[in-house]
């Protein structure tokens, strides 16, 4: 049964499994553990003593493989919903013993073929033995090429020593990896398997944990389960199992990122069924790991429920969306409605307009002076409303021009003006702001043309064209905005882009609600635009080179791409943004932007990462180009805007 109810959480992390020993009575194994409170079992599929080489060659064709029962002993739904296959742990495909190596390859293929026949959702692969896993990875990669929808969980110990990670002492094998950091073993294996989307990780959580920065890398990896050993538990004052604070925080993180917990090992805490002593028969029926399961359930249930905003965004998590083309395309009513629901954004705009009005007109002149305000890109009117509310709040007189190029939105604007009685205050202009000739100059120019990366929806080009409407001392809201970027590990997004099997999608920047990713270094500022911009030599082309340093205790990392954000100053101290350290709370109009890399970049512990990004402007389009030059060079992505651009 699920660990409990947590508002908004419908993920797999509600289900907890248990690792079992081999038993050819699978119905008993399943019923005992399901009745004991677990949701699934991780069970060996093959008799552990089986070795293909021990079978007489004469009887090989007629012998029956020693699987844990026929496929008929459980229903198809029981096999697929409640059993994860555990591949024999003796398997060693990189052994120097040729017989063991050949036996391992035969057994691996036999067991996975049987698991596929049973329609299991996942199988647990044993941890690679030793420093080299080339042959093991080759065999798994062969199997992955023809596998059904089954996931293969590679078992990896969650460990990283604090020693020197810079070399593998005394090892001459170029495929060898540093065993002091288990992430290196996983990375080597998945690179050999071409980052296959059906290869994922089962982390063995031990009593000792690596540093928080080292743990953070795994968030961006395809971790499907965490195997929690009973000897990792401490004992509380009442004799019950509990976990250290760091282990508790790690489990909370696993729950949040939809990682399933699997309990493993023998009971090392002897506790009664409840606080009092229970009859022997009742004790015998109770699962020996029930107290551990109850504690995991307690940790799950004490998690804070997802905030309403996060529940709203659940369906968008790690879902790649192409950025808007605001000048080429007209937005649909549904898109307008989504943006208009973001009350936090319009409260910030109203605050900014209020401050600008007070600065523009003194209290003594408030009744005699009318401020001319232009909303460029008025949409269906939310900024018009915010501006009029700011005027009412400050007691200033306001004349509003609402400029909008989308004829469909203009229809809504006209009906809104009649409905709200704004006829004397608001003039609607159905025109592209770049073409309109204003009858008078504006004191304040208000716009919401910002994209996820600040300038990626052509705000600089639009506002440069519109600033001719402003008086020389006029105010632009926003007055400036800056883009930010940081390197990330995100296997999920990389594999989603890779599915398209073309260059175009690896050279497109996506808007995405980032979830399963590891932020490897603090974000850095990229491009800043200020409005109005009266510079005689102004250009909106930009270039920036950034050097990112990863904390040394993180260990080595892999970069799948870069996450982009923005922060805007609307007016004076009123800001708006999504850069993680300064993000405006509870605002959902913008998700971050993601710049993928065609090939992931491996960065060794302590090595810097050099990233270059260009904002390029042509006669008909604006586009970005980006690349990495250290520790290795990537191709320059999106040269000449061949794959992704924003039309002028």
CSV table of C-alpha atoms in Angstrom, one decimal, residues 6 34 46 87 140 186 217 235 279 308 336 447 456 468 499 517 531 565 642-643 646:
chain,number,residue,atom,x,y,z
A,6,UNK,CA,0.6,13.9,0.2
A,34,UNK,CA,2.5,-7.2,-0.1
A,46,UNK,CA,17.3,-17.2,-11.4
A,87,UNK,CA,19.7,-10.0,-12.1
A,140,UNK,CA,23.8,-4.3,-21.9
A,186,UNK,CA,27.9,5.3,-13.6
A,217,UNK,CA,24.8,15.7,-9.0
A,235,UNK,CA,18.2,3.6,16.9
A,279,UNK,CA,1.4,-12.4,21.3
A,308,UNK,CA,-0.8,25.3,-5.2
A,336,UNK,CA,-3.5,35.3,-22.8
A,447,UNK,CA,5.5,46.9,-21.7
A,456,UNK,CA,14.6,36.3,-26.3
A,468,UNK,CA,10.5,57.5,-30.1
A,499,UNK,CA,14.6,11.4,-29.4
A,517,UNK,CA,18.3,18.7,-12.9
A,531,UNK,CA,15.5,51.5,-21.8
A,565,UNK,CA,16.8,33.1,-16.5
A,642,UNK,CA,20.1,27.8,-39.1
A,643,UNK,CA,17.9,25.9,-36.5
A,646,UNK,CA,13.0,34.7,-33.6
